[in-house]
mmCIF file of C-alpha atoms and ligand atoms in Angstrom:
data_model
loop_
_atom_site.group_PDB
_atom_site.id
_atom_site.type_symbol
_atom_site.label_atom_id
_atom_site.label_comp_id
_atom_site.label_asym_id
_atom_site.label_seq_id
_atom_site.Cartn_x
_atom_site.Cartn_y
_atom_site.Cartn_z
ATOM 1 C CA UNK A 461 -63.474 16.563 -59.412
ATOM 2 C CA UNK A 462 -61.956 17.588 -62.670
ATOM 3 C CA UNK A 463 -60.949 20.888 -61.114
ATOM 4 C CA UNK A 464 -59.068 18.996 -58.429
ATOM 5 C CA UNK A 465 -57.032 17.008 -60.934
ATOM 6 C CA UNK A 466 -56.311 20.162 -62.861
ATOM 7 C CA UNK A 467 -55.175 21.948 -59.736
ATOM 8 C CA UNK A 468 -52.760 19.160 -58.887
ATOM 9 C CA UNK A 469 -51.207 18.844 -62.342
ATOM 10 C CA UNK A 470 -50.883 22.623 -62.549
ATOM 11 C CA UNK A 471 -49.147 22.657 -59.186
ATOM 12 C CA UNK A 472 -46.784 19.877 -60.295
ATOM 13 C CA UNK A 473 -45.822 21.854 -63.360
ATOM 14 C CA UNK A 474 -45.179 25.021 -61.369
ATOM 15 C CA UNK A 475 -43.081 23.209 -58.758
ATOM 16 C CA UNK A 476 -40.734 21.920 -61.426
ATOM 17 C CA UNK A 477 -39.766 25.439 -62.413
ATOM 18 C CA UNK A 478 -39.117 26.669 -58.874
ATOM 19 C CA UNK A 479 -35.562 27.267 -57.702
ATOM 20 C CA UNK A 480 -35.918 29.560 -54.704
ATOM 21 C CA UNK A 481 -37.387 28.846 -51.328
ATOM 22 C CA UNK A 482 -39.287 32.145 -51.320
ATOM 23 C CA UNK A 483 -41.045 31.187 -54.568
ATOM 24 C CA UNK A 484 -41.977 27.849 -53.049
ATOM 25 C CA UNK A 485 -43.451 29.626 -50.040
ATOM 26 C CA UNK A 486 -45.543 31.801 -52.326
ATOM 27 C CA UNK A 487 -46.798 28.709 -54.092
ATOM 28 C CA UNK A 488 -47.725 27.149 -50.751
ATOM 29 C CA UNK A 489 -49.801 30.232 -49.921
ATOM 30 C CA UNK A 490 -51.362 30.263 -53.368
ATOM 31 C CA UNK A 491 -52.601 26.684 -53.011
ATOM 32 C CA UNK A 492 -52.879 25.861 -49.354
ATOM 33 C CA UNK A 493 -53.031 29.248 -47.621
ATOM 34 C CA UNK A 494 -56.236 30.586 -46.024
ATOM 35 C CA UNK A 495 -57.291 32.114 -49.298
ATOM 36 C CA UNK A 496 -55.534 29.480 -51.420
ATOM 37 C CA UNK A 497 -57.409 27.787 -54.257
ATOM 38 C CA UNK A 498 -57.630 24.383 -52.553
ATOM 39 C CA UNK A 499 -58.887 25.926 -49.326
ATOM 40 C CA UNK A 500 -61.395 27.965 -51.321
ATOM 41 C CA UNK A 501 -62.906 24.785 -52.738
ATOM 42 C CA UNK A 502 -63.848 23.468 -49.328
ATOM 43 C CA UNK A 503 -66.280 26.382 -48.924
ATOM 44 C CA UNK A 504 -67.954 25.177 -52.087
ATOM 45 C CA UNK A 505 -68.917 21.784 -50.567
ATOM 46 C CA UNK A 506 -72.175 23.246 -49.266
ATOM 47 C CA UNK A 507 -73.215 24.178 -52.789
ATOM 48 C CA UNK A 508 -73.086 20.545 -53.956
ATOM 49 C CA UNK A 509 -76.010 18.157 -53.881
ATOM 50 C CA UNK A 510 -75.885 16.220 -50.575
ATOM 51 C CA UNK A 511 -75.020 12.821 -52.212
ATOM 52 C CA UNK A 512 -71.861 14.264 -53.799
ATOM 53 C CA UNK A 513 -70.586 16.082 -50.786
ATOM 54 C CA UNK A 514 -68.931 13.036 -49.153
ATOM 55 C CA UNK A 515 -66.902 11.871 -52.173
ATOM 56 C CA UNK A 516 -65.947 15.399 -53.074
ATOM 57 C CA UNK A 517 -64.862 16.093 -49.515
ATOM 58 C CA UNK A 518 -62.658 12.960 -49.511
ATOM 59 C CA UNK A 519 -61.083 13.888 -52.853
ATOM 60 C CA UNK A 520 -60.479 17.417 -51.691
ATOM 61 C CA UNK A 521 -58.672 16.105 -48.635
ATOM 62 C CA UNK A 522 -56.577 13.809 -50.768
ATOM 63 C CA UNK A 523 -55.697 16.713 -53.050
ATOM 64 C CA UNK A 524 -54.730 18.795 -50.080
ATOM 65 C CA UNK A 525 -52.431 16.011 -48.801
ATOM 66 C CA UNK A 526 -50.871 15.430 -52.178
ATOM 67 C CA UNK A 527 -50.246 19.148 -52.666
ATOM 68 C CA UNK A 528 -48.617 19.308 -49.231
ATOM 69 C CA UNK A 529 -46.455 16.292 -50.091
ATOM 70 C CA UNK A 530 -45.366 17.814 -53.386
ATOM 71 C CA UNK A 531 -44.426 21.108 -51.784
ATOM 72 C CA UNK A 532 -42.619 19.421 -48.851
ATOM 73 C CA UNK A 533 -40.635 17.205 -51.209
ATOM 74 C CA UNK A 534 -39.545 20.262 -53.165
ATOM 75 C CA UNK A 535 -38.577 21.989 -49.939
ATOM 76 C CA UNK A 536 -36.374 19.040 -49.014
ATOM 77 C CA UNK A 537 -34.765 19.127 -52.424
ATOM 78 C CA UNK A 538 -34.062 22.874 -52.152
ATOM 79 C CA UNK A 539 -32.631 22.481 -48.613
ATOM 80 C CA UNK A 540 -30.335 19.677 -49.742
ATOM 81 C CA UNK A 541 -29.106 21.762 -52.649
ATOM 82 C CA UNK A 542 -28.470 24.763 -50.405
ATOM 83 C CA UNK A 543 -26.473 22.636 -47.958
ATOM 84 C CA UNK A 544 -24.250 21.076 -50.568
ATOM 85 C CA UNK A 545 -23.625 24.494 -52.125
ATOM 86 C CA UNK A 546 -22.669 25.816 -48.689
ATOM 87 C CA UNK A 547 -20.301 22.901 -48.110
ATOM 88 C CA UNK A 548 -18.613 23.429 -51.455
ATOM 89 C CA UNK A 549 -18.306 27.140 -50.780
ATOM 90 C CA UNK A 550 -16.775 26.584 -47.336
ATOM 91 C CA UNK A 551 -14.341 23.919 -48.413
ATOM 92 C CA UNK A 552 -11.442 23.714 -45.912
ATOM 93 C CA UNK A 553 -7.927 23.235 -47.159
ATOM 94 C CA UNK A 554 -6.578 20.727 -44.672
ATOM 95 C CA UNK A 555 -3.107 20.947 -46.159
ATOM 96 C CA UNK A 556 -2.655 24.561 -45.037
ATOM 97 C CA UNK A 557 -0.150 24.759 -42.134
ATOM 98 C CA UNK A 558 -1.898 25.494 -38.830
ATOM 99 C CA UNK A 559 -1.261 28.722 -36.969
ATOM 100 C CA UNK A 560 1.124 28.121 -34.076
ATOM 101 C CA UNK A 561 -0.297 29.208 -30.762
ATOM 102 C CA UNK A 562 2.466 29.898 -28.256
ATOM 103 C CA UNK A 563 1.702 28.100 -25.018
ATOM 104 C CA UNK A 564 3.406 28.240 -21.642
ATOM 105 C CA UNK A 565 4.914 25.283 -19.863
ATOM 106 C CA UNK A 566 5.354 24.400 -16.224
ATOM 107 C CA UNK A 567 8.611 25.732 -14.840
ATOM 108 C CA UNK A 568 11.143 22.915 -14.694
ATOM 109 C CA UNK A 569 12.220 23.841 -11.191
ATOM 110 C CA UNK A 570 8.621 23.561 -10.030
ATOM 111 C CA UNK A 571 8.451 20.184 -11.738
ATOM 112 C CA UNK A 572 11.428 18.812 -9.898
ATOM 113 C CA UNK A 573 10.261 20.229 -6.566
ATOM 114 C CA UNK A 574 6.835 18.664 -7.012
ATOM 115 C CA UNK A 575 8.452 15.370 -7.841
ATOM 116 C CA UNK A 576 10.598 15.469 -4.701
ATOM 117 C CA UNK A 577 7.518 16.458 -2.676
ATOM 118 C CA UNK A 578 5.584 13.485 -4.068
ATOM 119 C CA UNK A 579 8.297 11.035 -3.057
ATOM 120 C CA UNK A 580 8.569 12.415 0.483
ATOM 121 C CA UNK A 581 4.824 12.717 0.935
ATOM 122 C CA UNK A 582 4.544 9.047 -0.006
ATOM 123 C CA UNK A 583 6.841 8.385 2.973
ATOM 124 C CA UNK A 584 4.661 10.418 5.335
ATOM 125 C CA UNK A 585 6.514 13.735 5.248
ATOM 126 C CA UNK A 586 4.716 17.074 5.533
ATOM 127 C CA UNK A 587 5.594 19.875 3.129
ATOM 128 C CA UNK A 588 6.073 23.071 5.137
ATOM 129 C CA UNK A 589 6.880 26.692 4.443
ATOM 130 C CA UNK A 590 9.079 29.240 6.149
ATOM 131 C CA UNK A 591 9.809 32.958 5.811
ATOM 132 C CA UNK A 592 12.351 34.189 3.283
ATOM 133 C CA UNK A 593 13.049 37.242 5.437
ATOM 134 C CA UNK A 594 14.478 35.515 8.457
ATOM 135 C CA UNK A 595 15.986 36.233 11.839
ATOM 136 C CA UNK A 596 19.664 35.570 12.435
ATOM 137 C CA UNK A 597 18.556 33.410 15.368
ATOM 138 C CA UNK A 598 16.868 30.803 13.119
ATOM 139 C CA UNK A 599 19.212 31.071 10.142
ATOM 140 C CA UNK A 600 22.363 30.691 12.266
ATOM 141 C CA UNK A 601 22.241 30.683 16.049
ATOM 142 C CA UNK A 602 19.742 27.870 16.600
ATOM 143 C CA UNK A 603 21.658 25.865 14.005
ATOM 144 C CA UNK A 604 24.764 25.864 16.164
ATOM 145 C CA UNK A 605 26.394 28.749 14.295
ATOM 146 C CA UNK A 606 26.943 31.458 16.942
ATOM 147 C CA UNK A 607 27.799 35.085 16.131
ATOM 148 C CA UNK A 608 31.372 35.474 14.925
ATOM 149 C CA UNK A 609 31.658 31.812 13.927
ATOM 150 C CA UNK A 610 33.710 31.333 10.727
ATOM 151 C CA UNK A 611 31.043 29.006 9.287
ATOM 152 C CA UNK A 612 28.960 32.139 8.622
ATOM 153 C CA UNK A 613 31.531 33.352 6.118
ATOM 154 C CA UNK A 614 30.760 30.435 3.823
ATOM 155 C CA UNK A 615 27.241 31.799 3.358
ATOM 156 C CA UNK A 616 27.626 35.347 2.105
ATOM 157 C CA UNK A 617 24.433 36.626 3.622
ATOM 158 C CA UNK A 618 22.238 39.581 2.631
ATOM 159 C CA UNK A 619 21.577 41.420 5.886
ATOM 160 C CA UNK A 620 18.533 43.670 5.995
ATOM 161 C CA UNK A 621 18.720 45.146 9.474
ATOM 162 C CA UNK A 622 21.975 45.270 11.455
ATOM 163 C CA UNK A 623 22.995 41.714 12.033
ATOM 164 C CA UNK A 624 19.571 40.474 13.070
ATOM 165 C CA UNK A 625 17.257 40.357 10.037
ATOM 166 C CA UNK A 626 18.430 38.775 6.825
ATOM 167 C CA UNK A 627 17.358 37.058 3.626
ATOM 168 C CA UNK A 628 17.698 33.410 4.573
ATOM 169 C CA UNK A 629 20.877 31.938 3.148
ATOM 170 C CA UNK A 630 19.556 28.389 3.469
ATOM 171 C CA UNK A 631 16.258 26.591 4.173
ATOM 172 C CA UNK A 632 17.730 25.026 7.334
ATOM 173 C CA UNK A 633 16.124 27.694 9.609
ATOM 174 C CA UNK A 634 12.821 25.936 8.902
ATOM 175 C CA UNK A 635 14.224 22.947 10.835
ATOM 176 C CA UNK A 636 14.543 25.119 13.924
ATOM 177 C CA UNK A 637 11.105 26.674 13.418
ATOM 178 C CA UNK A 638 9.470 23.267 12.953
ATOM 179 C CA UNK A 639 11.090 21.750 16.048
ATOM 180 C CA UNK A 640 10.232 24.739 18.226
ATOM 181 C CA UNK A 641 6.625 24.702 16.998
ATOM 182 C CA UNK A 642 6.323 20.947 17.633
ATOM 183 C CA UNK A 643 7.163 21.474 21.313
ATOM 184 C CA UNK A 644 9.836 18.825 21.822
ATOM 185 C CA UNK A 645 7.572 15.841 22.314
ATOM 186 C CA UNK A 646 6.361 14.641 18.915
ATOM 187 C CA UNK A 647 8.172 13.007 16.023
ATOM 188 C CA UNK A 648 8.735 15.200 12.933
ATOM 189 C CA UNK A 649 8.899 14.381 9.246
ATOM 190 C CA UNK A 650 9.015 17.429 7.020
ATOM 191 C CA UNK A 651 10.492 18.863 3.880
ATOM 192 C CA UNK A 652 10.636 22.539 3.047
ATOM 193 C CA UNK A 653 11.271 23.668 -0.511
ATOM 194 C CA UNK A 654 11.947 27.371 -0.859
ATOM 195 C CA UNK A 655 13.990 30.306 -2.078
ATOM 196 C CA UNK A 656 17.339 31.163 -0.528
ATOM 197 C CA UNK A 657 19.676 34.088 -1.104
ATOM 198 C CA UNK A 658 23.428 34.668 -1.041
ATOM 199 C CA UNK A 659 25.687 37.528 -2.072
ATOM 200 C CA UNK A 660 27.117 35.536 -4.937
ATOM 201 C CA UNK A 661 28.078 36.967 -8.314
ATOM 202 C CA UNK A 662 25.864 35.243 -10.875
ATOM 203 C CA UNK A 663 27.607 32.878 -13.262
ATOM 204 C CA UNK A 664 26.923 29.466 -14.777
ATOM 205 C CA UNK A 665 26.983 27.737 -11.400
ATOM 206 C CA UNK A 666 26.093 30.543 -8.957
ATOM 207 C CA UNK A 667 22.949 32.565 -8.510
ATOM 208 C CA UNK A 668 22.204 35.164 -5.830
ATOM 209 C CA UNK A 669 18.800 33.501 -5.485
ATOM 210 C CA UNK A 670 18.311 29.761 -5.663
ATOM 211 C CA UNK A 671 16.057 27.027 -4.343
ATOM 212 C CA UNK A 672 16.793 24.510 -1.634
ATOM 213 C CA UNK A 673 14.762 21.591 -0.411
ATOM 214 C CA UNK A 674 15.329 21.065 3.287
ATOM 215 C CA UNK A 675 14.404 17.856 5.038
ATOM 216 C CA UNK A 676 14.149 16.889 8.698
ATOM 217 C CA UNK A 677 13.175 13.728 10.496
ATOM 218 C CA UNK A 678 13.144 13.557 14.306
ATOM 219 C CA UNK A 679 12.097 10.480 16.245
ATOM 220 C CA UNK A 680 13.484 7.963 18.702
ATOM 221 C CA UNK A 681 16.372 5.637 17.732
ATOM 222 C CA UNK A 682 17.068 7.256 14.385
ATOM 223 C CA UNK A 683 20.459 6.415 12.927
ATOM 224 C CA UNK A 684 22.582 7.231 9.902
ATOM 225 C CA UNK A 685 21.307 4.073 8.196
ATOM 226 C CA UNK A 686 17.761 5.536 8.223
ATOM 227 C CA UNK A 687 19.169 8.532 6.371
ATOM 228 C CA UNK A 688 20.920 6.244 3.922
ATOM 229 C CA UNK A 689 17.749 4.249 3.239
ATOM 230 C CA UNK A 690 15.718 7.420 2.766
ATOM 231 C CA UNK A 691 18.306 8.914 0.429
ATOM 232 C CA UNK A 692 18.421 5.680 -1.543
ATOM 233 C CA UNK A 693 14.661 5.851 -2.159
ATOM 234 C CA UNK A 694 14.712 9.450 -3.369
ATOM 235 C CA UNK A 695 17.814 8.907 -5.539
ATOM 236 C CA UNK A 696 16.268 5.903 -7.295
ATOM 237 C CA UNK A 697 12.921 7.638 -7.798
ATOM 238 C CA UNK A 698 14.587 10.710 -9.307
ATOM 239 C CA UNK A 699 17.394 9.160 -11.308
ATOM 240 C CA UNK A 700 16.413 5.551 -11.944
ATOM 241 C CA UNK A 701 16.392 2.224 -10.143
ATOM 242 C CA UNK A 702 19.918 1.324 -11.109
ATOM 243 C CA UNK A 703 21.664 4.265 -9.406
ATOM 244 C CA UNK A 704 23.745 3.438 -6.371
ATOM 245 C CA UNK A 705 24.218 5.747 -3.405
ATOM 246 C CA UNK A 706 27.100 6.465 -1.089
ATOM 247 C CA UNK A 707 27.984 8.847 1.744
ATOM 248 C CA UNK A 708 31.213 10.770 2.073
ATOM 249 C CA UNK A 709 32.250 12.416 5.344
ATOM 250 C CA UNK A 710 31.681 16.171 5.395
ATOM 251 C CA UNK A 711 31.181 19.020 7.838
ATOM 252 C CA UNK A 712 28.179 21.150 8.714
ATOM 253 C CA UNK A 713 27.726 22.990 11.986
ATOM 254 C CA UNK A 714 24.243 21.677 12.538
ATOM 255 C CA UNK A 715 24.842 17.964 11.898
ATOM 256 C CA UNK A 716 27.163 15.440 13.506
ATOM 257 C CA UNK A 717 28.282 13.345 11.734
ATOM 258 C CA UNK A 718 27.805 15.208 8.450
ATOM 259 C CA UNK A 719 27.915 13.701 4.986
ATOM 260 C CA UNK A 720 27.806 14.537 1.317
ATOM 261 C CA UNK A 721 25.375 12.239 -0.432
ATOM 262 C CA UNK A 722 26.446 10.898 -3.817
ATOM 263 C CA UNK A 723 24.721 8.910 -6.528
ATOM 264 C CA UNK A 724 26.516 6.770 -9.077
ATOM 265 C CA UNK A 725 26.678 8.616 -12.399
ATOM 266 C CA UNK A 726 23.500 7.818 -14.353
ATOM 267 C CA UNK A 727 25.121 8.837 -17.640
ATOM 268 C CA UNK A 728 28.213 6.607 -17.669
ATOM 269 C CA UNK A 729 26.901 4.144 -15.064
ATOM 270 C CA UNK A 730 29.974 4.755 -12.925
ATOM 271 C CA UNK A 731 32.610 4.281 -15.619
ATOM 272 C CA UNK A 732 33.595 7.948 -15.725
ATOM 273 C CA UNK A 733 32.436 10.789 -17.991
ATOM 274 C CA UNK A 734 32.408 14.584 -18.154
ATOM 275 C CA UNK A 735 29.265 14.896 -15.998
ATOM 276 C CA UNK A 736 30.835 13.051 -13.071
ATOM 277 C CA UNK A 737 34.281 14.465 -13.845
ATOM 278 C CA UNK A 738 35.514 10.918 -14.323
ATOM 279 C CA UNK A 739 34.822 9.959 -10.722
ATOM 280 C CA UNK A 740 31.749 7.851 -11.467
ATOM 281 C CA UNK A 741 29.875 9.702 -8.697
ATOM 282 C CA UNK A 742 27.765 12.858 -8.473
ATOM 283 C CA UNK A 743 27.101 14.793 -5.237
ATOM 284 C CA UNK A 744 23.458 15.733 -4.810
ATOM 285 C CA UNK A 745 22.991 16.975 -1.238
ATOM 286 C CA UNK A 746 24.446 17.719 2.150
ATOM 287 C CA UNK A 747 23.067 15.810 5.118
ATOM 288 C CA UNK A 748 23.772 14.368 8.534
ATOM 289 C CA UNK A 749 22.480 13.507 11.991
ATOM 290 C CA UNK A 750 20.948 16.525 13.699
ATOM 291 C CA UNK A 751 23.533 17.951 16.112
ATOM 292 C CA UNK A 752 22.626 17.435 19.806
ATOM 293 C CA UNK A 753 23.017 21.194 20.397
ATOM 294 C CA UNK A 754 20.433 21.897 17.692
ATOM 295 C CA UNK A 755 17.998 19.338 19.107
ATOM 296 C CA UNK A 756 18.399 20.758 22.615
ATOM 297 C CA UNK A 757 18.165 24.429 21.628
ATOM 298 C CA UNK A 758 15.026 23.661 19.644
ATOM 299 C CA UNK A 759 13.348 21.890 22.559
ATOM 300 C CA UNK A 760 14.151 18.217 21.895
ATOM 301 C CA UNK A 761 16.088 16.245 24.526
ATOM 302 C CA UNK A 762 19.029 14.713 22.587
ATOM 303 C CA UNK A 763 19.176 11.841 25.100
ATOM 304 C CA UNK A 764 15.671 10.789 24.030
ATOM 305 C CA UNK A 765 15.357 12.049 20.472
ATOM 306 C CA UNK A 766 17.557 11.787 17.427
ATOM 307 C CA UNK A 767 17.106 12.731 13.812
ATOM 308 C CA UNK A 768 18.576 13.382 10.422
ATOM 309 C CA UNK A 769 18.478 16.382 8.120
ATOM 310 C CA UNK A 770 19.375 17.051 4.520
ATOM 311 C CA UNK A 771 19.470 19.895 2.041
ATOM 312 C CA UNK A 772 19.128 19.521 -1.720
ATOM 313 C CA UNK A 773 19.860 22.274 -4.216
ATOM 314 C CA UNK A 774 16.780 22.198 -6.440
ATOM 315 C CA UNK A 775 18.542 23.760 -9.430
ATOM 316 C CA UNK A 776 21.325 21.229 -9.120
ATOM 317 C CA UNK A 777 18.812 18.361 -9.216
ATOM 318 C CA UNK A 778 17.105 19.876 -12.264
ATOM 319 C CA UNK A 779 20.419 20.596 -13.995
ATOM 320 C CA UNK A 780 21.501 17.006 -13.521
ATOM 321 C CA UNK A 781 18.190 15.563 -14.533
ATOM 322 C CA UNK A 782 17.695 17.683 -17.644
ATOM 323 C CA UNK A 783 21.317 18.175 -18.668
ATOM 324 C CA UNK A 784 21.239 21.955 -18.148
ATOM 325 C CA UNK A 785 24.656 23.484 -17.627
ATOM 326 C CA UNK A 786 23.863 27.080 -16.707
ATOM 327 C CA UNK A 787 21.922 27.916 -13.540
ATOM 328 C CA UNK A 788 20.856 31.276 -15.050
ATOM 329 C CA UNK A 789 18.605 29.315 -17.414
ATOM 330 C CA UNK A 790 16.065 28.992 -14.594
ATOM 331 C CA UNK A 791 15.728 32.712 -14.026
ATOM 332 C CA UNK A 792 15.762 34.147 -17.503
ATOM 333 C CA UNK A 793 12.160 33.099 -18.200
ATOM 334 C CA UNK A 794 12.948 32.133 -21.742
ATOM 335 C CA UNK A 795 9.870 30.249 -22.977
ATOM 336 C CA UNK A 796 11.944 28.331 -25.489
ATOM 337 C CA UNK A 797 13.856 26.866 -22.581
ATOM 338 C CA UNK A 798 10.968 25.860 -20.355
ATOM 339 C CA UNK A 799 8.713 24.613 -23.136
ATOM 340 C CA UNK A 800 11.425 22.137 -24.141
ATOM 341 C CA UNK A 801 10.680 20.192 -21.014
ATOM 342 C CA UNK A 802 7.203 18.833 -21.074
ATOM 343 C CA UNK A 803 5.655 17.704 -17.833
ATOM 344 C CA UNK A 804 5.606 14.118 -18.999
ATOM 345 C CA UNK A 805 9.429 14.137 -19.249
ATOM 346 C CA UNK A 806 9.651 14.514 -15.523
HETATM 347 N N1 DAH B 1151 22.004 24.229 4.539
HETATM 348 C C1 DAH B 1151 23.125 23.590 3.873
HETATM 349 C C2 DAH B 1151 23.700 24.510 2.823
HETATM 350 O O1 DAH B 1151 23.054 25.459 2.451
HETATM 351 C C3 DAH B 1151 22.669 22.301 3.242
HETATM 352 C C4 DAH B 1151 22.431 21.263 4.289
HETATM 353 C C5 DAH B 1151 23.432 20.409 4.674
HETATM 354 C C6 DAH B 1151 21.203 21.169 4.896
HETATM 355 C C7 DAH B 1151 23.240 19.459 5.638
HETATM 356 C C8 DAH B 1151 20.996 20.228 5.893
HETATM 357 C C9 DAH B 1151 22.031 19.379 6.234
HETATM 358 O O2 DAH B 1151 19.842 20.096 6.519
HETATM 359 O O3 DAH B 1151 21.818 18.463 7.199
HETATM 360 O O4 DAH B 1151 24.771 24.284 2.367
#
């Protein structure tokens, strides 16, 4: 029994001097390991007189538990110390400026196109696609612009093969494609955003490649007031609820009557400023009632069906909305430019 007490107090003394985990492990082996001194004592039980065996066995167990407790407590203490040393060593200076990671941003043209798509989709329009390399037939002839017609001169076209294959100069050919595919007997509601090309010299307001958003609605009893209502919705969604809309007479081969669609200037609220050139109004698209020749040539009987069409310049919408005054901005892929306009601004 005395030995047991001695063992414990000796162990306590040794533990106090320990500072390393490896030393503590050695101590654990020395006392509690297979050949440790406490373990060794249990083999001595058999040598005791039978009446002492029970009490000695109980005390030995207690000693074993206490020794384990002492060693575990020290282990905890050493672990805690190691952790706090590690934390002090790895102290982070939160005042250091963070490294800037350059990130991309959605293209602003894509943003505006998606926004226009959302508005039209909410009114039941499909978003369709068409080829950028187009046939003269769709780009001009089916749109009531026959060969040799002066209206072709206004769209300085890139021809690829003779006079038959070209880079589309407008998205309007998708009107003809959509009507022909629909077969002349179902209503149509579609918009088609896409690239268009013209032999223009690039400057602040011209680009040889630009984006249009074409729109077409064909149904029965469609009138100019349906176009006006539709335009009013899109104008308010894009530029704010307080903008007003108006139509001015215009001329396109494929619509009759044709109009220019204006919104009241959202900067000066109609009073006159540099954006609206002091007129109080800004033109945002061309539009009109689909010409009977176009309906007929594309398989729709103009006595039964009527419709309206419109064409927005996507860059123009984005330039107005974001106050950009050079169309080349969109095509120079300058990250500083596009990252200025976060998606949530749209
Ligand atoms: N395609 C015309 C252009 O490039 C824009 C346009 C005007 C489209 C009137 C239309 C429309 O669908 O009805 O100038």
